[in-house]
Structure formats: structure tokens, C-alpha cells
Short mmCIF file of C-alpha atoms and ligand atoms in Angstrom, two decimals:
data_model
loop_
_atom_site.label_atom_id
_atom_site.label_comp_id
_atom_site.label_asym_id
_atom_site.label_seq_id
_atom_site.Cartn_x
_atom_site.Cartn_y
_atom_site.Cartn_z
CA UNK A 1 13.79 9.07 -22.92
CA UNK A 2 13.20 5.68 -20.60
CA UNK A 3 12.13 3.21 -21.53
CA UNK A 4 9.69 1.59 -18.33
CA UNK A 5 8.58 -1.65 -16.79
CA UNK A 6 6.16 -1.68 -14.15
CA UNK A 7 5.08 -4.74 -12.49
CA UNK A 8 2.06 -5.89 -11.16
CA UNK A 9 -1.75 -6.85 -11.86
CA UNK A 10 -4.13 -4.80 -9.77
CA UNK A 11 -5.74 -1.01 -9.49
CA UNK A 12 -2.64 0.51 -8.02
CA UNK A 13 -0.52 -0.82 -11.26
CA UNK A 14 -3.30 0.38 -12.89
CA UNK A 15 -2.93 3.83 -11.49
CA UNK A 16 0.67 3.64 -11.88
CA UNK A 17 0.61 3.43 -15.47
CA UNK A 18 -1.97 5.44 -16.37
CA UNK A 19 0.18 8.32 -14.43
CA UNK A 20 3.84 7.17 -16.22
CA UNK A 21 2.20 6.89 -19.21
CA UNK A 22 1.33 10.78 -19.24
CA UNK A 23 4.81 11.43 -19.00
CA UNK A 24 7.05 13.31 -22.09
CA UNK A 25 10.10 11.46 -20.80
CA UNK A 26 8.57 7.96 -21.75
CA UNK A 27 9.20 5.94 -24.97
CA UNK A 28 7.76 2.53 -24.13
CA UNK A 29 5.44 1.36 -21.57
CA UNK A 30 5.16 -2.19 -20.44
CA UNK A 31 3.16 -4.27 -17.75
CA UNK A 32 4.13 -7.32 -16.44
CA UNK A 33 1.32 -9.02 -16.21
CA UNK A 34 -0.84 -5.84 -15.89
CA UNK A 35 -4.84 -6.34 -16.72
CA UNK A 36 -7.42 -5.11 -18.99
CA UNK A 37 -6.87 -1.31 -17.64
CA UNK A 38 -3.35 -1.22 -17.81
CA UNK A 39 -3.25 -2.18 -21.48
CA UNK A 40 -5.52 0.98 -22.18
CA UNK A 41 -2.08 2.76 -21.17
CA UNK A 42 0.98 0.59 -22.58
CA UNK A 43 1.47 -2.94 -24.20
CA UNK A 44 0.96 -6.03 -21.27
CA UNK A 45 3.41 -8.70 -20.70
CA UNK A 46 2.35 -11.95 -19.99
CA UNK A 47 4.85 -12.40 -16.99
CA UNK A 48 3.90 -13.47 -13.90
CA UNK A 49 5.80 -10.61 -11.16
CA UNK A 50 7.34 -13.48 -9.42
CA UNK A 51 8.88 -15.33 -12.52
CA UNK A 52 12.38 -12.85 -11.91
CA UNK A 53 14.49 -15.01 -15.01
CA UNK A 54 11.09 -14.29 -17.38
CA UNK A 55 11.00 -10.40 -16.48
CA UNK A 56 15.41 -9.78 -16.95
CA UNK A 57 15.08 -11.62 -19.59
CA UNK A 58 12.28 -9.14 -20.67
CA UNK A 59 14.22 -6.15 -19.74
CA UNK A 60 17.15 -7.14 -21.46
CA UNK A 61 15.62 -7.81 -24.95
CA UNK A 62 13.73 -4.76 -24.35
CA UNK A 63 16.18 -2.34 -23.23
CA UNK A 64 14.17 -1.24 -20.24
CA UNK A 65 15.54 1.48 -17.77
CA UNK A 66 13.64 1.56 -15.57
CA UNK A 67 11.80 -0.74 -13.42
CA UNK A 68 8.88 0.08 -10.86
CA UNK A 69 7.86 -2.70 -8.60
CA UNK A 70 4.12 -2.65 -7.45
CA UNK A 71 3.43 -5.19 -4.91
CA UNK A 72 5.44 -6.71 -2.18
CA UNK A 73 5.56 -10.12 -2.61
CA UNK A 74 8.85 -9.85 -5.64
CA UNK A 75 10.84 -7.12 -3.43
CA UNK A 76 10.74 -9.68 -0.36
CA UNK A 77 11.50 -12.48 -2.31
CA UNK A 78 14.85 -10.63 -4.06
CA UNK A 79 13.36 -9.09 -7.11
CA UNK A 80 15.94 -6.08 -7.07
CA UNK A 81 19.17 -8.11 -5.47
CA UNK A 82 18.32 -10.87 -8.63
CA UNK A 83 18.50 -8.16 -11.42
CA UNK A 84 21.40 -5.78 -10.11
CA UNK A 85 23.42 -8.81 -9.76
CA UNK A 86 22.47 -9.72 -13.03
CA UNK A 87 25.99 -8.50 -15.74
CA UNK A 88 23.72 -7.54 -18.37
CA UNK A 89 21.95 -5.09 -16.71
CA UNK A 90 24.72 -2.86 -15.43
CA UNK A 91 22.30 0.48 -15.94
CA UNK A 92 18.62 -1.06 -14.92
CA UNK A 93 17.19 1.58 -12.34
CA UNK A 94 14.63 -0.39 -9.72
CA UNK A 95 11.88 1.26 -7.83
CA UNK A 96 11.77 -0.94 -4.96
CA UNK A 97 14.67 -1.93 -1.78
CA UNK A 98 16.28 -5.05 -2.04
CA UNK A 99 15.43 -7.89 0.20
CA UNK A 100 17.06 -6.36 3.06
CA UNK A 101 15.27 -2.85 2.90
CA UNK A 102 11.84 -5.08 1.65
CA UNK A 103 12.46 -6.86 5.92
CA UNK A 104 10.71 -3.35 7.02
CA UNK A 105 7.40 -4.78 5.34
CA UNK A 106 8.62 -8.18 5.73
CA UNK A 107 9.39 -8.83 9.17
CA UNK A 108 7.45 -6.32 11.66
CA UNK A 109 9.88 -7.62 14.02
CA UNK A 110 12.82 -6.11 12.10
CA UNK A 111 10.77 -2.93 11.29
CA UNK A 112 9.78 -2.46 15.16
CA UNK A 113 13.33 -2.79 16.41
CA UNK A 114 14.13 -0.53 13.55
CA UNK A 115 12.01 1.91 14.62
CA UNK A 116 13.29 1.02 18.59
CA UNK A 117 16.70 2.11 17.39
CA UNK A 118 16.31 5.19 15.91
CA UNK A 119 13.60 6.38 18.24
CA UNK A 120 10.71 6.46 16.38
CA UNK A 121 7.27 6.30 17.63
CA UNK A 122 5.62 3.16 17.84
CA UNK A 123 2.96 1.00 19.71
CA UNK A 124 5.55 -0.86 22.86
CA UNK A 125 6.13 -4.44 22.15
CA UNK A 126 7.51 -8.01 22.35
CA UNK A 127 8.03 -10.70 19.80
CA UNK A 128 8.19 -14.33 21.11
CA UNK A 129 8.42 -17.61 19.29
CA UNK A 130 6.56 -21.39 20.07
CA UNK A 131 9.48 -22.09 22.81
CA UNK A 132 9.05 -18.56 24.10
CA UNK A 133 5.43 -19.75 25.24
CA UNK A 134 5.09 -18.99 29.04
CA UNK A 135 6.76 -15.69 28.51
CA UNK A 136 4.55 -15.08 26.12
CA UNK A 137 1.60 -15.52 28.61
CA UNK A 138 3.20 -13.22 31.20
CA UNK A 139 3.61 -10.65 28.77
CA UNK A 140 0.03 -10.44 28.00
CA UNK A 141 -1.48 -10.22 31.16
CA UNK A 142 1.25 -7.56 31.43
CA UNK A 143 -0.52 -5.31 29.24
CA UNK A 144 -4.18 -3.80 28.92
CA UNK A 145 -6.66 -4.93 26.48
CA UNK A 146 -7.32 -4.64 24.01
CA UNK A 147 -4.62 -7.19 22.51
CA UNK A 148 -2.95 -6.93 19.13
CA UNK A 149 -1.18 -9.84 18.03
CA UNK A 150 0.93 -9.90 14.86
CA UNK A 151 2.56 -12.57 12.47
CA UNK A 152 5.74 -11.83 12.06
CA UNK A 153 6.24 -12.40 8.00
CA UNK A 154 3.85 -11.30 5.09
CA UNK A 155 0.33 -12.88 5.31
CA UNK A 156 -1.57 -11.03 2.86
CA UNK A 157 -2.82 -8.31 4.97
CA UNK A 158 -4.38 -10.83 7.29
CA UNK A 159 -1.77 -11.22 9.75
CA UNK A 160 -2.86 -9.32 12.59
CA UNK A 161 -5.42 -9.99 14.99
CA UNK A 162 -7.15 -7.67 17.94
CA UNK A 163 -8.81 -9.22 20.70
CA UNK A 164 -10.63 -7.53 23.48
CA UNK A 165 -10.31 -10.14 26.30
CA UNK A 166 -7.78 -12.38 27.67
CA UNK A 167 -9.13 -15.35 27.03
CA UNK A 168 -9.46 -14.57 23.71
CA UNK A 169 -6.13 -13.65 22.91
CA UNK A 170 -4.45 -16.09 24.95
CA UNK A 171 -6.60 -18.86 22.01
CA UNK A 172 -5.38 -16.56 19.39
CA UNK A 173 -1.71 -16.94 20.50
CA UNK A 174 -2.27 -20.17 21.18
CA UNK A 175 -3.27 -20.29 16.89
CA UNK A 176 -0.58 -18.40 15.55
CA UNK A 177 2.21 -19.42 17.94
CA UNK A 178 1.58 -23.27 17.84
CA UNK A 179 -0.97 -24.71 15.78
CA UNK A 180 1.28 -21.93 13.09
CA UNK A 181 -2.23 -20.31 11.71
CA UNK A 182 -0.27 -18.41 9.36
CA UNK A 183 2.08 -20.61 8.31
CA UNK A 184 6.07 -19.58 8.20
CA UNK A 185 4.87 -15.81 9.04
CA UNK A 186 3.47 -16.53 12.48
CA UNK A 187 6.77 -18.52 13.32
CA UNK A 188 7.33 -15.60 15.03
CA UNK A 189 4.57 -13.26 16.80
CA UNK A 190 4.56 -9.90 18.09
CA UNK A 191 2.22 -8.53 21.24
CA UNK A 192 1.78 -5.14 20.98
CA UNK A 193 -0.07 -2.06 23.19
CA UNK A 194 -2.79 -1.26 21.47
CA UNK A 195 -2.52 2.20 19.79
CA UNK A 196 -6.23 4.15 20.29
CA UNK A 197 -6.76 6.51 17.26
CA UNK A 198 -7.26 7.29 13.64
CA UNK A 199 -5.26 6.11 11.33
CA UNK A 200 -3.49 7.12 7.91
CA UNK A 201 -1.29 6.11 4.96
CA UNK A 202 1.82 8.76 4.88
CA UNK A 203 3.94 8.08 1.43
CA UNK A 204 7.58 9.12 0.47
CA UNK A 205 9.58 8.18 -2.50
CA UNK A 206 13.08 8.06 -1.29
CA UNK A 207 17.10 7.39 -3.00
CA UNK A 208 18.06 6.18 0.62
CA UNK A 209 19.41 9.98 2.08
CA UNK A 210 16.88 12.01 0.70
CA UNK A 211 13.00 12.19 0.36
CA UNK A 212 9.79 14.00 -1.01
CA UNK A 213 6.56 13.66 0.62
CA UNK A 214 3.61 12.07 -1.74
CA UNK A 215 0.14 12.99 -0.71
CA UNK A 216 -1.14 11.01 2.10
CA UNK A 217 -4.79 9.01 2.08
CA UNK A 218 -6.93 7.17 4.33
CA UNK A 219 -7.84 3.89 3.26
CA UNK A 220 -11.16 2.15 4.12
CA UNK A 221 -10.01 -1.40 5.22
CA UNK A 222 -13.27 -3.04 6.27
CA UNK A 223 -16.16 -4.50 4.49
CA UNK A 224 -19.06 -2.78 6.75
CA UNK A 225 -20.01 0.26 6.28
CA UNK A 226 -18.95 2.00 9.92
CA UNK A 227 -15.84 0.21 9.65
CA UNK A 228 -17.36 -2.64 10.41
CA UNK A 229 -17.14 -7.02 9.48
CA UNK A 230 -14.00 -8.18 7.87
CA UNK A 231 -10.52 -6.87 6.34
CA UNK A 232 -10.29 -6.50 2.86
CA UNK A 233 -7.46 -5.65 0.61
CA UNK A 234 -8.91 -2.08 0.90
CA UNK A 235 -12.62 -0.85 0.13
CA UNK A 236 -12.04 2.80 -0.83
CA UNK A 237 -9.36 5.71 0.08
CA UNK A 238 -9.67 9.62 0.45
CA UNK A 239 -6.93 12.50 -0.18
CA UNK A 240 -5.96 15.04 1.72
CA UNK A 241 -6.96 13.63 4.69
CA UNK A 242 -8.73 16.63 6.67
CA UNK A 243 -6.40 16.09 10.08
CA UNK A 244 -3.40 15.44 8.44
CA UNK A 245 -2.67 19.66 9.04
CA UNK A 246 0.68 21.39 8.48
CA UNK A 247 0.99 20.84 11.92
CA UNK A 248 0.76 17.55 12.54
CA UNK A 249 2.28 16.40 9.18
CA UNK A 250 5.60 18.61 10.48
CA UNK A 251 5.71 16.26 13.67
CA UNK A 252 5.41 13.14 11.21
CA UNK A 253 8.25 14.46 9.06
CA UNK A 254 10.45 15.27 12.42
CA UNK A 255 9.62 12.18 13.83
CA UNK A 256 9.31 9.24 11.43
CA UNK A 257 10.08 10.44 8.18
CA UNK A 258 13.72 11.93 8.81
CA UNK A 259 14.58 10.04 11.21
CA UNK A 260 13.32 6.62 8.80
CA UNK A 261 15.22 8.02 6.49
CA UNK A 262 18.58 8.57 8.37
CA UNK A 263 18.18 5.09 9.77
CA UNK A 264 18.46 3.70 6.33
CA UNK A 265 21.45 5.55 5.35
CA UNK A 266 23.20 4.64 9.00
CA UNK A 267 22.49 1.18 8.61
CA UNK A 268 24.02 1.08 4.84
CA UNK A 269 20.44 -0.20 3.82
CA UNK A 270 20.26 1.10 0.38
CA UNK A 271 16.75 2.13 -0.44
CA UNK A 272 15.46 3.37 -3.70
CA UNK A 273 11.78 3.61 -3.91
CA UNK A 274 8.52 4.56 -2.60
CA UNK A 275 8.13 4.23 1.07
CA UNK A 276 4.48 3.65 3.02
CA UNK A 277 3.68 4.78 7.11
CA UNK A 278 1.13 3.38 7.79
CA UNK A 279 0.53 5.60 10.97
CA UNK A 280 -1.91 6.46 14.05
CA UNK A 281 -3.01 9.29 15.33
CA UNK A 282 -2.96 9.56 18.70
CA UNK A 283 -5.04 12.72 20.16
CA UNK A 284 -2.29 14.83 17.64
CA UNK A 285 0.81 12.56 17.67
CA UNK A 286 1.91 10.48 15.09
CA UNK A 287 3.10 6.48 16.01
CA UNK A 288 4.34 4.23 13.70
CA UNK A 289 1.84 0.84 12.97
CA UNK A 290 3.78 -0.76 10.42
CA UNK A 291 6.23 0.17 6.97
CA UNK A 292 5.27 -1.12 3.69
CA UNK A 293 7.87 -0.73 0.87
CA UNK A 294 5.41 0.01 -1.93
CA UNK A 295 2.61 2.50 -2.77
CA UNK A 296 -0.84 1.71 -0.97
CA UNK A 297 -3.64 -0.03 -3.05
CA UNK A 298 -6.04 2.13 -3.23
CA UNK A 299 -3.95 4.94 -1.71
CA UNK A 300 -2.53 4.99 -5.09
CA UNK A 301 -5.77 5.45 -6.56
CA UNK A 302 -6.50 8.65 -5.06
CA UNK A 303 -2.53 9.98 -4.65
CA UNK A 304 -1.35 9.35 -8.13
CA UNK A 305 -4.24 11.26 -9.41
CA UNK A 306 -3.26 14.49 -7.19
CA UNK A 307 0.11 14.78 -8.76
CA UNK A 308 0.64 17.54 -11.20
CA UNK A 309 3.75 16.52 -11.49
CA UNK A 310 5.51 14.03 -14.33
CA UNK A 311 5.93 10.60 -11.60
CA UNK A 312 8.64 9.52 -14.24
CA UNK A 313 10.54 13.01 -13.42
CA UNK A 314 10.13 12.57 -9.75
CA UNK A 315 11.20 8.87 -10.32
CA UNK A 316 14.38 9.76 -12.16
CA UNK A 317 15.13 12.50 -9.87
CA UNK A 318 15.14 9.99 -7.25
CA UNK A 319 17.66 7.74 -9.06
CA UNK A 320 19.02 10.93 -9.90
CA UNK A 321 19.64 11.89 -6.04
CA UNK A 322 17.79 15.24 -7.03
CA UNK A 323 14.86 15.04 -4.80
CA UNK A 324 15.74 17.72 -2.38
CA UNK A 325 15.40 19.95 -5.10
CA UNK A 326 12.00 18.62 -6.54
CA UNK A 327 9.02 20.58 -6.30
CA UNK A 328 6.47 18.78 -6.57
CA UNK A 329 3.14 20.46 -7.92
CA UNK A 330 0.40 18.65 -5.58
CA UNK A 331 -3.21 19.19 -6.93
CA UNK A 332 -5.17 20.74 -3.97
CA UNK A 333 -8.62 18.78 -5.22
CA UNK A 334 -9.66 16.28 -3.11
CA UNK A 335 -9.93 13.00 -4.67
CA UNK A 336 -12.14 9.64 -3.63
CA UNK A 337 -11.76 6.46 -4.90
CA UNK A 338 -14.53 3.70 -4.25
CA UNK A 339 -13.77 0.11 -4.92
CA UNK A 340 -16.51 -1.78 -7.01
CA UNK A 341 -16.37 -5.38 -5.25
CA UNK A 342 -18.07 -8.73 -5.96
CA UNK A 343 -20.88 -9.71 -3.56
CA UNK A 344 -19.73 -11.89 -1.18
CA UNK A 345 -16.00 -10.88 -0.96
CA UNK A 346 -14.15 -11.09 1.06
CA UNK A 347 -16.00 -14.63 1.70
CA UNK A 348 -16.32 -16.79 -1.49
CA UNK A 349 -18.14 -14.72 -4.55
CA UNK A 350 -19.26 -15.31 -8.34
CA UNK A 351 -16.63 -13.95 -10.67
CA UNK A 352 -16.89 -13.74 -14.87
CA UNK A 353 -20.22 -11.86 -14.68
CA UNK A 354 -20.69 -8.97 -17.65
CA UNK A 355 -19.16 -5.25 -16.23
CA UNK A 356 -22.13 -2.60 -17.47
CA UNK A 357 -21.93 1.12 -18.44
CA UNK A 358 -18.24 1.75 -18.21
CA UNK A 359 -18.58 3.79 -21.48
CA UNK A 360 -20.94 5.99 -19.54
CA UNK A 361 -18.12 7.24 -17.07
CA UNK A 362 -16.95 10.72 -17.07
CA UNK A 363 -15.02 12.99 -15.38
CA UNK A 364 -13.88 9.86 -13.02
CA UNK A 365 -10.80 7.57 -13.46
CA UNK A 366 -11.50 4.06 -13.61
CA UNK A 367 -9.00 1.93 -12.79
CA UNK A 368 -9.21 -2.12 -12.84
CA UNK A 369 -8.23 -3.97 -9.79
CA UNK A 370 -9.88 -7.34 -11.28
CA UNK A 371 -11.67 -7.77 -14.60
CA UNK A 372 -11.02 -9.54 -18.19
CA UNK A 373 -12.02 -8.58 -21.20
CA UNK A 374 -13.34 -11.03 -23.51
CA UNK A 375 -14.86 -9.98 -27.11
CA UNK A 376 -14.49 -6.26 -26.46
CA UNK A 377 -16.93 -7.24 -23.43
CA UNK A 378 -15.43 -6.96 -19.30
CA UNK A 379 -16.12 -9.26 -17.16
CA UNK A 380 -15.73 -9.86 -13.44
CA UNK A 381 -12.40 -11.79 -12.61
CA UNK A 382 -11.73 -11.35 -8.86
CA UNK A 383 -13.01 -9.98 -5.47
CA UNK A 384 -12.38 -6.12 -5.64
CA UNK A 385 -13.04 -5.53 -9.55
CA UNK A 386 -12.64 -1.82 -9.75
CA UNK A 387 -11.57 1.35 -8.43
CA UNK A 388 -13.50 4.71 -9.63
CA UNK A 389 -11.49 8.00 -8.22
CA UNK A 390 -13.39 11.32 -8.56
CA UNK A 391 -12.05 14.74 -7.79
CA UNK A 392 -13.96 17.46 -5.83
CA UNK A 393 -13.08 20.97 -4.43
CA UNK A 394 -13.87 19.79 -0.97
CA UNK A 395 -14.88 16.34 0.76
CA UNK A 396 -18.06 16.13 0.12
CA UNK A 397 -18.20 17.13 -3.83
CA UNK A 398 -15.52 14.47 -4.28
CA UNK A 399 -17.46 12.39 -2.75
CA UNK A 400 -20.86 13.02 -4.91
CA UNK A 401 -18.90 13.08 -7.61
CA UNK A 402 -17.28 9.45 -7.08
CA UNK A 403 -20.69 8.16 -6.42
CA UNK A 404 -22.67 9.79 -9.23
CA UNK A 405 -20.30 7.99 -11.57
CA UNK A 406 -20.27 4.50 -9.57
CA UNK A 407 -23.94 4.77 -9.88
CA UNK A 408 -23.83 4.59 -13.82
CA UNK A 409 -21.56 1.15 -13.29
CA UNK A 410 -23.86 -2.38 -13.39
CA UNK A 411 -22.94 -5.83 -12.42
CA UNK A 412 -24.79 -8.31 -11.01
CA UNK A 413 -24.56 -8.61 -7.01
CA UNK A 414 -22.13 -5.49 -7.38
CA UNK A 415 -21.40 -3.99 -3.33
CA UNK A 416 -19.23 -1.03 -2.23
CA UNK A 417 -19.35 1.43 0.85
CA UNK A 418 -21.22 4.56 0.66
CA UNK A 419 -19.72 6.05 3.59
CA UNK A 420 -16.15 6.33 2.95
CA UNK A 421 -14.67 9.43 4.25
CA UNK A 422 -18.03 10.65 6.28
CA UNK A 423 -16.06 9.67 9.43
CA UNK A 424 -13.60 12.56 8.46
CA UNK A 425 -16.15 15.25 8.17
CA UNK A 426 -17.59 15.95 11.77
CA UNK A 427 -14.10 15.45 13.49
P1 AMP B 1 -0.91 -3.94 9.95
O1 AMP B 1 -1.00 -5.16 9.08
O2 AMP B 1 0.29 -3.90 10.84
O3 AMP B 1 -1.15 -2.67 9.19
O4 AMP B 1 -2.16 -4.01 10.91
C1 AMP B 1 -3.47 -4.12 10.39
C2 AMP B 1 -4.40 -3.23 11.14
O5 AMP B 1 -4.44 -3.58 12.52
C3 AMP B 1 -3.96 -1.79 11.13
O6 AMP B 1 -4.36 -1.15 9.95
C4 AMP B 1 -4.64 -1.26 12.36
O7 AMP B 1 -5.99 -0.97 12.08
C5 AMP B 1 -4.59 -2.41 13.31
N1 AMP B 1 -3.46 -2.29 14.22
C6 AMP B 1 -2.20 -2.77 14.04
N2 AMP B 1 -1.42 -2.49 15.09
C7 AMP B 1 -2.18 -1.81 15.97
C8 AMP B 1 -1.95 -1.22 17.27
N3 AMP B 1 -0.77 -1.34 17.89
N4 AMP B 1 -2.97 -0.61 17.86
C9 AMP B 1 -4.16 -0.50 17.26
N5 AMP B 1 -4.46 -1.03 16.06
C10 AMP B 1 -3.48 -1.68 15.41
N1 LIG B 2 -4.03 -0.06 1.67
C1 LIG B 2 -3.06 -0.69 2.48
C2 LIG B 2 -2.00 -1.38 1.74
O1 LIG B 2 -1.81 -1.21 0.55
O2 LIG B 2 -1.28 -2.14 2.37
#
């Protein structure tokens, strides 16, 4: 029996503990900070994820076993070298790299020449820093439009920038390289070939030498509908993902997984954790856009629910270096989550406004990305507020399905897309 942290605040810790907490190897379940949905599922913690002396301290007075990191921000700042140096917790098992496995989110400039050295497919590139600025310039006009210029470091999902002209680009540089738009992160900043295709979230969980695929999604980045107006932290996700076929999922294992993988174990990067590709499909071959060292929010919302399996037995058989062996029992539903957001994000919205008919919800998940509960009552609290995830026998059903229980769902200037996944269905 383990006894598990998991850390985090938003739908995919949400989604997280709603699926450990089904587990029979589970004693105690605790969320550090967690929200309103996650206490539905174990007891919360009121520690902030980046406060590492308040969470060992936790996990020593609670005996905790294991740990499962959610976001990215505590495994790139050390969350897992703090707490295995740490003498009193000589047995604590971690879900999430270190800070040196953590650079392959971290730094897309150690992640691409990474990928450069153990030949995995990716868009061509060059990173250059403030002094590097002429070069810079050549490099572009190098290269066809359209542009794609990247901050090195973590900036929140914000950090890259497309730009179909020249002129254009050559200002954006000019805004991440020297006037530092993004702060530390665009220090450095990577030009890259832009990659023309469709794109999708590929998930391991991985020991460091040996892997089993997750379920992958597509996730729904932009406000619009039509993929259209600004990035958001993610507006909706689909699994399977209709193009993701045995056939081109073998080339993604062949090429990126394995050989991601191996590169780890070459390089003595120790790895224990879930692993993200966030890939392109390029007329039927898989390239590389970036890693992320985490589960997807709100992949997680629509790949946690497709797994038969216990998570805490695939997580132990991972600290267990069993998962060669682990079958994992995929549910062959297709799943859709939609994410309930305030009006106006990701611009400036209203937030504490009264969450309506979530006791008329069924046969949908609901899991909170950003609410508080006051009085027995929820409330708005952030931008995206919450994730619904339906299941259907194809597409489509999932799809009514999600919406038909969104529908029942009331608060006041309340916006999500109605189109996810429709691009998917006339390919
Ligand atoms: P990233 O933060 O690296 O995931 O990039 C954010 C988004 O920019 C991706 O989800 C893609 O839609 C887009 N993007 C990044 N790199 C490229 C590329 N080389 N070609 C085309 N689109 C890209
Ligand atoms: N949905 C993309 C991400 O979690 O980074």
C-alpha cells in the first residue's frame, strides 16, 4: 500500500487524482495545493508546489511514497534533486526528472541539440543570443517564411512566436533578443524552419531505459473557433486521435520514442516519469516540436480517463523497472474534454461569479481547472474554470455527449469551442 502525494492546482491534477484515487494499492491521498475537485478525491494540502522545505517536510510527517509532480515549473526549479538529497527520505519515489532531465522542457536549446544528437526528427535550427545579433539576421533571411522564433527558457506557454514576413520577424527578434520580451527565457532565442502539418501530444511514462506508451490526444490551443485568435493554456483535447494509425504511431516509436529513450540512458540522465512529444505531422512523418516532462493539461483530461488500467500500478511498475512487461488495458472509447473558460480569457476576465448545474452532470467527468467553493456554493476563480470529458464509441458521439453535458453547466459570460475535434473528421 503507498501512500501518495501529487502536486499541483489545476484540471490535469485534478484528473490525476481522481484516476490514483481509484486505485486498490492506495492508502492515503494528498494534494498539494490541489482545488475544490481534487478534494472530492483525497484530503488538500495547503502547500504552494514551489515551497520544496513545506512539501518534505509534508512527506516526511506523512510517510508519503510516492510523489507525482504535475506541472513544470517545481521539476525545473529542482523539486526532485531537493528531496532525494534530502537523508530522511532515503525511500521517497518521484514522478518527475531532476533538473537536468526537466532542461528537455526547460531549455529548447538543450532539447533540440538533444534531439540533433541522437538523430531524431525535428524542425532545422539555430539558437543565437543579443551579441549573436547580425548572425542572427543572416540566418533568417536564410530560411523561408514563415518564421518561428522561440525563447529559450519556460515562458508559460507563450514563448514562441510565428511570423509570416521578414519584417515582421526581424521586430520580433529584435523583442525577444534585445529589448528581452520574455525576460531570462528569451536570453537566448531559437529560429527554426517552420514545420507544415498537424500536430499531436504523444505521452510515455518512462524509468529512464524502458517505456509504455499512454494514449495520445490533440489539444485545442487557440481561443477561436477554427484555430483561430490567441494561445491559451489549452481549450479542449480529443483521444485517439483518428491519424495517429498503427502505422504512423510505429514510425513515432522507431524514431523519437526509442531513440528519446536511449538518449537518456547514454547520457546518464536519469529519468523517472511521464514524458510529453509534442509532435507534427508532416504528410505521414513524425518531427519533434518540443519535450515537456509532465502530462499535457487537458491531454490528461481525456488520456487518464482511457486507462483501464490502475495509474498507481503502472506508476510503481515504473519505479519498479517493470514496464516492459506492463500491459496496459487502453479503453478503445473515444473521449472529449471541453474546457469551460471565463469570457474574456485569455485577455483580462471577471472571476468569483456562481458555477450553475454541476449537480445535473452525468455520465461526464468534471474536472476543475479553476473554481472555489465557498458555502457549499462554486465559484469562478481563474481563466479556464473547468474541464468536462465525455466518452463516445466514435468521434462524433463523444463529442455530443461532451456537449450535451456542458450545455446543462451555467455561469455568467461562460465561452468554450464547439468545434473541437471537427478538423479530425473529414481528413
Ligand atoms: P511550443 O511551445 O514549442 O510547443 O510551440 C508552441 C506552438 O508553436 C506549437 O504548438 C506549434 O503550434 C507551433 N510551433 C512550434 N514550433 C513550430 C515549427 N517548427 N513549425 C511550425 N509550428 C511550430
Ligand atoms: N497542452 C499542452 C501542454 O500541456 O503543454
Amino acid at each position: 500500500m503507498v501512500d501518495v502525494l501529487v502536486m499541483g492546482s489545476g484540471g490535469r491534477e485534478h484528473a490525476l487524482a481522481w484516476k490514483i484515487a481509484q486505485s486498490s494499492l492506495v492508502k492515503h491521498l494528498y494534494i498539494a495545493p490541489g482545488n475544490p475537485g481534487t478534494s472530492l478525491c483525497g484530503t488538500n494540502v495547503p502547500i504552494d508546489a514551489m515551497d520544496f522545505e513545506g512539501i518534505a517536510n509534508f512527506i516526511v510527517e506523512n510517510s508519503i511514497n510516492l510523489l507525482v509532480v504535475g506541472p513544470e515549473a517545481p521539476l525545473a526549479a529542482g523539486i526532485t534533486d531537493f528531496l532525494q538529497s534530502d537523508p530522511r527520505l532515503p525511500h521517497l519515489k518521484i514522478m518527475g526528472p531532476n533538473k537536468l532531465g526537466a532542461l528537455l522542457e526547460s531549455s529548447k536549446d538543450f532539447a533540440k541539440k538533444f534531439m540533433i544528437r541522437h538523430h531524431i526528427p525535428t524542425a532545422r535550427y539555430k539558437a543565437f543570443r543579443s551579441d549573436d545579433w547580425e548572425e542572427a539576421l543572416q540566418f533568417l533571411k536564410s530560411i523561408d517564411p514563415p518564421y518561428v522564433l522561440k525563447a529559450d527558457g519556460l515562458a508559460a506557454g507563450k514563448g514562441v512566436v510565428i511570423c509570416s514576413t521578414i519584417t515582421d520577424a526581424t521586430a520580433e527578434l529584435e523583442k525577444m533578443l534585445l529589448e528581452k520580451k520574455f525576460g531570462e527565457a528569451s536570453q537566448k532565442v531559437l529560429i527554426e524552419e517552420f514545420l507544415d502539418g498537424i500536430e499531436l501530444s504523444v505521452f510515455a511514462i518512462t524509468d529512464g531505459k524502458h517505456y509504455c506508451m499512454l494514449p495520445e490526444a490533440k489539444d485545442y490551443k487557440r481561443i477561436g473557433e477554427g484555430n483561430t485568435g490567441p494561445n491559451t493554456g489549452g481549450m479542449g483535447a480529443v483521444s485517439p486521435v483518428p491519424f495517429a494509425t498503427g502505422d504512423f504511431m510505429q514510425k513515432v516509436e522507431e524514431r523519437i520514442v526509442g531513440p528519446t529513450i536511449r538518449g537518456l540512458n547514454e547520457e546518464n540522465i536519469p529519468y523517472l516519469g511521464f514524458i510529453f512529444f509534442g509532435l507534427m505531422n508532416v504528410k505521414g512523418e513524425p518531427y519533434v516540436i518540443e519535450y515537456n516532462v509532465r502530462l499535457g493539461d487537458p491531454e490528461a483530461e481525456v488520456v487518464l480517463p482511457r486507462l483501464n488500467s490502475d495509474l498507481v500500478e503502472l506508476m510503481m511498475a515504473a519505479v519498479d523497472h517493470r514496464l516492459s512487461d506492463f500491459h496496459l488495458d487502453v479503453e478503445p472509447k473515444n473521449a472529449v474534454v471541453v474546457m469551460l473558460v471565463s469570457g474574456g480569457y485569455p485577455g483580462k476576465y471577471k472571476s468569483h461569479l456562481l458555477i450553475e448545474g454541476l449537480e445535473d452532470i452525468s455520465d461526464a467527468l468534471v474536472f476543475h481547472a479553476g473554481t472555489m467553493i465557498e458555502k457549499g456554493k462554486y465559484y469562478t476563480a481563474s481563466g479556464r474554470v473547468l474541464a468536462i470529458t465525455a466518452m463516445g464509441n466514435s468521434l462524433e458521439e463523444a463529442f455530443r455527449n461532451t456537449y450535451r453535458q456542458v450545455n446543462k453547466i451555467f455561469f455568467l459570460d461562460m465561452y468554450f469551442r464547439k468545434d473541437l475535434g471537427k478538423d479530425l473528421l473529414n481528413l
